[in-house]
Amino acid sequence: MTQPPKSHLFYQSRLRRPMLDQARGVYMWDLDGKRYLDGSSGAMVCNIGHSNERVLEAMRRQMEKSTFGYRLHFETEPAERLAEKTASLTPEGMDKVFFVSGGSEAVESAIKLARQNAIAIGEAQRWKVISRQPSYHGATLGALTLTGYAPLSSAFDPMMRPMPKIPAPRAYLDGLDPDDEATGCYYADMLEERILAEGPETVLAFIVEPVGGASTGALVPPAGYMKRIREICSKYGVLLIHDEVMSGGGRTGKFFAAEHWDVAPDILVISKGFAAGYVPLGAMVATNEIVENVLNQGGFLHGYTYAGNPLACAAGLAVLNEIEREGLLENATTVGHELKAGLQGLMDRYDIIGDVRGVGLFLAFELVSDRETMKPLPRELNAYNALVDIAYDKGLIIYSRRTRGGYDGDHFLVCPPMITNSTHVAEILETLDAALGEFVKTNHNQL
């Protein structure tokens, strides 16, 4: 294998991967020509696949006109067109779009807009943002205060103001029926209890991923949960923020995952699949009322240098057009059913798979020691890393995290691009089968 050159880069660890040569569709190749199926769309980003020629051509056209225009000096046509398109996809009354470069920036923007709105309407005592445990909302300090994932946040706790948390609705771990609305209300009512405990007049917002991302592994909320959450927030004047950074962009079969429950937030954030990895891009979308409240009180005290970058917006618009042109929402639904059924078939073969979950092409499976008790695998196995590495060596990329607060449990996201077809599904399942078989054989004494 060609060794990567000495690197001046550093990321989370000393782990080195092969040097990327090229990527096309659902596949990526290293410099030795080895092919990998991108079974997680990167970090659930490349929703329309790699190197789509129509998106690249839209970027070329914009590059010939302008690659940057500072938002305080110019409005740009790509930004306005993308804002209009984005607003057309959001619930009625959510027409105001604020562009950013990524998910953490989008979350920061949302909580700062929510805070400024509270001040503007004379409720400056509201500052607490409730989130869930576990959860992940971004890597910046503001977003980390909302994140319930100690391995990523604990080192920075002294630098942050703690925010209240409620348990994520993990019915599969608690032995509850996710299809029973009583289960959804059981978990949602924890929000009301926490609001009352904190003092409703102090609670600014509740932030939630409609379908859980990396920290909970494609967790679909129990029946009734999303509707009840909306009712509780409205009852106490608490803003509801939907974090659709990972679930938005179509991979659940709806452009926004919350559409599955016909529930509208007050503010939503999106990134990742919004521009599908072609450029760094994200957005915060808010109701007209909230934005007008803030603008009437002197403006939004917030901004980023690259907000509304014309090249990024041209790429984002091309991505949205491609999703519609190719019917990728429908494909995510159809192929997602096929892939999920295949993962459930693997669960029938391997006792260590304790749960398969998700919707569309936003899917995950979780490994356990005991399916009845959902006891996690021994921590020292590091299954969440080991299985990823085995699959990677076999040419399949998947994405993992630790389910139980970041320290125990092992789940794996299987979220290939929305252009995935039945042939790709078969390849994913065959490689996963081989990887699971090798993992079980290697660790049979500890399972």
mmCIF file of C-alpha atoms in Angstrom, residues 39-40 44 212-219 246 357 362-365 397-401 411-416:
data_model
loop_
_atom_site.group_PDB
_atom_site.id
_atom_site.type_symbol
_atom_site.label_atom_id
_atom_site.label_comp_id
_atom_site.label_asym_id
_atom_site.label_seq_id
_atom_site.Cartn_x
_atom_site.Cartn_y
_atom_site.Cartn_z
ATOM 1 C CA GLY A 39 -21.630 3.398 3.140
ATOM 2 C CA SER A 40 -21.981 6.383 5.465
ATOM 3 C CA MET A 44 -23.856 11.516 6.533
ATOM 4 C CA GLY A 212 -31.246 11.082 16.208
ATOM 5 C CA GLY A 213 -27.805 11.479 14.698
ATOM 6 C CA ALA A 214 -24.378 10.227 15.720
ATOM 7 C CA SER A 215 -24.990 10.064 19.479
ATOM 8 C CA THR A 216 -28.122 7.898 19.333
ATOM 9 C CA GLY A 217 -27.647 6.260 15.928
ATOM 10 C CA ALA A 218 -30.684 6.980 13.732
ATOM 11 C CA LEU A 219 -33.045 6.969 16.701
ATOM 12 C CA MET A 246 -27.851 15.273 9.803
ATOM 13 C CA ARG A 357 -33.392 1.219 13.499
ATOM 14 C CA PHE A 362 -30.691 6.932 7.686
ATOM 15 C CA LEU A 363 -30.131 3.550 9.349
ATOM 16 C CA ALA A 364 -28.126 2.010 12.165
ATOM 17 C CA PHE A 365 -27.581 -1.226 14.036
ATOM 18 C CA ILE A 397 -17.025 2.703 4.966
ATOM 19 C CA ILE A 398 -19.454 2.871 7.910
ATOM 20 C CA TYR A 399 -19.703 5.292 10.837
ATOM 21 C CA SER A 400 -19.774 4.472 14.542
ATOM 22 C CA ARG A 401 -20.264 5.967 17.966
ATOM 23 C CA HIS A 411 -23.751 1.480 17.184
ATOM 24 C CA PHE A 412 -23.002 1.773 13.487
ATOM 25 C CA LEU A 413 -24.635 4.134 11.024
ATOM 26 C CA VAL A 414 -25.246 2.716 7.558
ATOM 27 C CA CYS A 415 -26.254 5.716 5.474
ATOM 28 C CA PRO A 416 -25.096 5.449 1.867
#
